[in-house]
Amino acid sequence: MNLFMTSAPCGAGKSYEIRRKALSTFGKHIIAVPTVKLIDDYINEFNLIDGYKPLILAFHHGDGRAETVADAINAERKRLEAEDHVIFVLTHDSLLRALDHGEFRDWNCWVDEVLTVRNHAVHHSTATAAYLASLYRLVDAVDEDGRVIASLREIKPAGGITVNAVRRDSLVAGLADLHQRVCNGREKVFTNVRDWAELDENPNWFAYSIFDIKRLAGFRRVHMFANAITETVTCRLLMDVPGVQVTMVPFSNRQWLQRLITVNYFAQNHAFSQSAIDQFARPNLALIQGWCRAQPWCTEVNHFWMKNSSTVFSLPGDLLQPISHGLNSYQGHHAVTVIYKAKPSHQEVCLNRLCGIDERLIIAEREYETISQLVLRSSIRDPGSTEPVVANVYDYQQASHLKRFVEVAYGLKVGINHIELPGFDDRIMTRSRIRGDAAKTPEEKAALKARQREAHAERVREGRWQAAGKDVEVERRRYAQRVAS
């Protein structure tokens, strides 16, 4: 399998280049993008082009078709078999899981942004063990050498229930994506559940899978465009797959005008993590919030920001979501704050080690790359801008990664600045404390579990207060008074 990759920064014109190639090359093309919004953006851009255009069709859930996305794509493929120039636009997920790849041998596949071939999801089961057993069988999980993995089981389909049937069933609708992965035969799905009866005691469980990238070999050509593509987990996985030949294709980058770019950070001695928040860092967020609000750049028209949904934190300007690929509407903004964490769980770390994926690479892809993508929605993506840009992140590791990425990708000079706030708790956290395995005795382990349960309950309570529009600080005091009485 020949796989072509092009690495280029945000704003360099990757999407434009994909559209140009698909329009100017006779043949059949699939364009895969991360989100449904980007499908709409592609269709809108195609509609603005005058002159000859091939037949262009978009596919996604909620597009008004009665059939599934997979059925719609395959039906249109058969109907248009005699056409000599066709473009299908669909999501990454549809590319990986909704296609019969062997039927697209004469098609070109253009991928906008890197594919995520790993999938890790935590589930809270509302269905009974007997009902889940009617959907799925649990069998021994084995590694590539055929050795049984004692801590995992592989999920196999137990019957002929369709994805749409699961999606319509309110009891298990949240398992629709999992059901598709289990039944499509294109990836192995693992879980930490040894027997479905365990869920009667603890309803929380996870499912993990990796798509077999060699299934894309059916395409005539696969070309992936993304920024910092060689630093992603997907690229590292592909480099190690026997039979996959990766070819890097250079991209003619625009020249960016120099401007003053400052990355501020607050924590020098510890990384931003849920463990840090649970143990000591929650008051730090209020200090960061107060400092940002006092700065002249922190206005509704100049500033945007992002945070984890569970984090109690608020600033002027638009709150964006973590997935922000292709968003151009904020390149007139010159200040951005990202208080975000996406560290893998201990279980995820162990699972990825089985695939030869280092924990640091997962953090770089999930956390640092997400932060970079969000910051690059600002005027940094405008090659002709000379306006100073301010970006704020929580810790030094995030700041140094962002500095390095912008300097390498854009050739711009970036300064990083440690903001020392009075009262900010910047204690050192060791890896063992971050991972929660410092407790040695049974009593210490039990105490640690109790703290973790209470911290989880607190996050749930505050999330409900926030969703109901209540003042979280006031509700905290009321809750403390009720507990004390």
Coordinates of C-alpha atoms in Angstrom, one line a residue, residues 182-424:
V182 CA -17.7 -4.4 16.7
C183 CA -19.8 -5.5 13.7
N184 CA -17.9 -4.0 10.8
G185 CA -15.1 -6.6 10.9
R186 CA -12.5 -3.9 10.2
E187 CA -11.1 -3.6 13.7
K188 CA -10.7 -5.5 16.9
V189 CA -12.5 -4.1 19.9
F190 CA -11.2 -4.8 23.4
T191 CA -12.7 -4.2 26.9
N192 CA -11.7 -4.5 30.5
V193 CA -14.9 -6.5 31.3
R194 CA -14.2 -10.2 31.9
D195 CA -17.9 -11.1 32.1
W196 CA -21.0 -8.8 31.5
A197 CA -22.3 -9.8 35.0
E198 CA -19.5 -7.6 36.5
L199 CA -21.6 -4.5 35.4
D200 CA -24.2 -5.3 38.0
E201 CA -21.6 -4.2 40.6
N202 CA -19.8 -1.5 38.6
P203 CA -21.5 -0.1 35.5
N204 CA -18.4 1.7 34.2
W205 CA -16.3 0.0 31.5
F206 CA -14.3 0.9 28.5
A207 CA -13.9 -0.3 24.9
Y208 CA -10.7 0.2 22.8
S209 CA -10.0 -0.4 19.2
I210 CA -7.5 0.3 16.4
F211 CA -8.6 0.4 12.7
D212 CA -6.6 -1.8 10.3
I213 CA -5.2 0.9 8.1
K214 CA -4.2 -1.6 5.4
R215 CA -7.9 -1.8 4.5
L216 CA -7.5 1.5 2.7
A217 CA -5.1 -0.2 0.3
G218 CA -8.1 -0.8 -2.0
F219 CA -8.0 2.8 -3.1
R220 CA -6.0 3.9 -6.2
R221 CA -4.3 6.5 -4.1
V222 CA -4.5 7.7 -0.5
H223 CA -3.2 11.2 0.4
M224 CA -3.4 12.6 3.9
F225 CA -2.9 16.4 4.6
A226 CA -2.4 17.7 8.1
N227 CA -0.2 19.9 10.2
A228 CA 2.7 18.3 12.1
I229 CA 1.6 15.0 10.7
T230 CA 4.8 13.2 11.5
E231 CA 4.3 13.9 15.2
T232 CA 0.9 12.1 15.4
V233 CA 0.2 8.7 16.8
T234 CA -1.5 7.7 13.5
C235 CA 1.7 8.4 11.5
R236 CA 3.9 6.5 13.9
L237 CA 1.5 3.5 13.7
L238 CA 1.5 3.6 9.9
M239 CA 5.3 3.8 9.7
D240 CA 5.5 0.4 11.5
V241 CA 2.8 -1.4 9.5
P242 CA 4.3 -4.1 7.2
G243 CA 3.4 -3.5 3.6
V244 CA 2.6 0.2 4.0
Q245 CA 5.0 2.5 2.1
V246 CA 4.7 6.1 3.4
T247 CA 5.8 8.9 1.0
M248 CA 6.1 12.5 2.3
V249 CA 5.0 15.0 -0.4
P250 CA 6.3 18.6 0.2
F251 CA 3.9 21.5 0.3
S252 CA 4.6 25.0 -1.0
N253 CA 4.0 27.0 2.1
R254 CA 3.1 30.7 2.2
Q255 CA 5.5 33.1 3.9
W256 CA 4.2 34.5 7.2
L257 CA 5.0 38.1 8.2
Q258 CA 6.8 38.3 11.6
R259 CA 4.7 39.5 14.5
L260 CA 5.1 39.5 18.3
I261 CA 3.7 36.2 19.7
T262 CA 3.7 35.6 23.5
V263 CA 2.7 32.4 25.1
N264 CA 1.9 32.8 28.9
Y265 CA 1.9 29.9 31.3
F266 CA 1.3 29.6 35.0
A267 CA 2.5 26.3 36.4
Q268 CA 6.2 25.6 36.2
N269 CA 6.4 22.5 38.4
H270 CA 3.4 20.4 37.5
A271 CA 1.4 19.5 34.5
F272 CA -2.4 20.2 34.2
S273 CA -4.3 17.0 35.1
Q274 CA -7.4 15.9 36.8
S275 CA -5.3 14.5 39.7
A276 CA -3.7 18.0 40.2
I277 CA -7.2 19.6 40.3
D278 CA -8.5 17.0 42.7
Q279 CA -5.5 17.3 45.0
F280 CA -4.6 21.0 45.1
A281 CA -4.9 23.0 41.9
R282 CA -8.7 23.8 41.8
P283 CA -8.1 27.3 43.4
N284 CA -5.4 28.0 40.7
L285 CA -8.1 28.2 38.1
A286 CA -9.9 31.1 39.8
L287 CA -6.5 32.9 40.0
I288 CA -5.9 32.4 36.3
Q289 CA -9.4 33.5 35.5
G290 CA -9.0 36.7 37.6
W291 CA -5.6 37.5 36.0
C292 CA -6.9 37.0 32.4
R293 CA -10.0 39.2 33.1
A294 CA -7.8 42.0 34.2
Q295 CA -5.7 42.1 31.0
P296 CA -6.5 44.7 28.2
W297 CA -6.6 42.0 25.5
C298 CA -9.3 40.0 27.3
T299 CA -12.4 41.5 25.6
E300 CA -15.5 40.0 23.9
V301 CA -14.3 41.1 20.4
N302 CA -10.6 40.3 20.7
H303 CA -10.5 37.1 22.8
F304 CA -11.7 33.5 22.5
W305 CA -11.1 30.6 24.8
M306 CA -11.5 26.8 25.4
K307 CA -11.7 24.5 28.5
N308 CA -12.7 21.0 29.5
S309 CA -16.5 20.8 29.9
S310 CA -16.0 19.7 33.6
T311 CA -13.8 22.7 34.5
V312 CA -15.4 25.6 36.3
F313 CA -13.9 28.5 34.5
S314 CA -15.2 31.5 32.4
L315 CA -13.8 34.3 30.4
P316 CA -15.0 37.0 28.0
G317 CA -15.3 36.1 24.3
D318 CA -16.6 33.0 22.5
L319 CA -16.1 29.6 24.1
L320 CA -15.0 27.1 21.4
Q321 CA -15.1 23.3 21.4
P322 CA -11.9 21.2 21.3
I323 CA -12.4 20.1 17.7
S324 CA -11.8 23.2 15.7
H325 CA -10.2 22.0 12.4
G326 CA -10.8 24.4 9.5
L327 CA -12.4 27.2 11.5
N328 CA -11.5 30.5 10.0
S329 CA -13.9 32.9 11.7
Y330 CA -11.6 33.9 14.5
Q331 CA -8.5 35.0 12.5
G332 CA -9.4 38.6 13.4
H333 CA -8.9 37.8 17.1
H334 CA -5.5 38.3 18.7
A335 CA -5.8 36.7 22.1
V336 CA -6.7 33.2 23.1
T337 CA -6.8 31.2 26.4
V338 CA -6.8 27.4 26.5
I339 CA -7.1 25.7 30.0
Y340 CA -7.3 22.2 28.8
K341 CA -6.1 18.7 29.7
A342 CA -6.4 15.3 27.9
K343 CA -4.0 13.0 29.7
P344 CA -4.7 9.3 29.1
S345 CA -6.0 7.1 31.9
H346 CA -3.8 4.4 33.3
Q347 CA -5.8 1.8 31.4
E348 CA -5.3 3.7 28.1
V349 CA -1.5 3.9 28.7
C350 CA -1.4 0.1 29.2
L351 CA -3.5 -0.6 26.1
N352 CA -1.4 1.7 23.9
R353 CA 1.8 0.1 25.2
L354 CA 0.5 -3.2 23.7
C355 CA 0.6 -1.4 20.3
G356 CA 4.0 0.2 20.9
I357 CA 2.6 3.7 21.5
D358 CA 4.4 5.8 24.1
E359 CA 2.3 7.8 26.7
R360 CA 4.1 11.0 25.8
L361 CA 3.0 10.6 22.1
I362 CA -0.6 10.2 23.2
I363 CA -0.4 13.4 25.3
A364 CA 1.2 15.3 22.4
E365 CA -1.5 14.2 20.0
R366 CA -4.6 14.6 22.2
E367 CA -3.6 17.5 24.4
Y368 CA -0.8 19.5 22.8
E369 CA -2.1 19.2 19.3
T370 CA -5.6 20.2 20.4
I371 CA -4.2 23.3 22.1
S372 CA -2.2 24.2 19.0
Q373 CA -5.2 23.7 16.7
L374 CA -7.3 26.0 18.9
V375 CA -4.6 28.8 19.2
L376 CA -4.1 28.7 15.5
R377 CA -7.7 29.8 14.9
S378 CA -6.4 33.2 15.9
S379 CA -4.7 35.8 13.6
I380 CA -1.6 33.6 13.6
R381 CA -3.2 31.8 10.7
D382 CA -3.3 35.1 8.6
P383 CA 0.0 35.3 6.7
G384 CA -0.3 39.0 6.2
S385 CA -1.1 40.0 9.8
T386 CA 1.5 41.8 11.9
E387 CA -0.8 42.2 15.0
P388 CA 0.7 40.9 18.3
V389 CA -0.8 37.7 19.5
V390 CA -1.2 36.5 23.1
A391 CA -1.9 32.8 24.0
N392 CA -2.4 31.6 27.5
V393 CA -2.0 27.9 28.6
Y394 CA -1.8 26.3 32.0
D395 CA 1.7 24.7 32.3
Y396 CA 5.2 24.9 30.9
Q397 CA 5.0 21.7 28.9
Q398 CA 2.0 23.0 27.0
A399 CA 3.7 26.4 26.4
S400 CA 7.0 24.9 25.2
H401 CA 5.2 22.6 22.8
L402 CA 3.1 25.4 21.4
K403 CA 6.2 27.6 21.0
R404 CA 8.1 24.9 19.1
F405 CA 5.1 24.1 16.9
V406 CA 4.5 27.7 15.8
E407 CA 8.2 28.3 15.2
V408 CA 8.7 25.2 13.1
A409 CA 5.4 25.4 11.2
Y410 CA 5.3 29.1 10.5
G411 CA 8.9 30.4 10.9
L412 CA 7.6 32.9 13.5
K413 CA 9.5 33.8 16.7
V414 CA 7.6 33.0 19.9
G415 CA 8.4 34.1 23.4
I416 CA 7.1 32.2 26.4
N417 CA 6.4 34.0 29.7
H418 CA 5.9 32.5 33.2
I419 CA 3.1 34.4 35.0
E420 CA 3.7 34.1 38.7
L421 CA 0.4 34.7 40.5
P422 CA 0.3 35.4 44.3
G423 CA -1.3 32.3 46.0
F424 CA -0.8 30.0 43.0

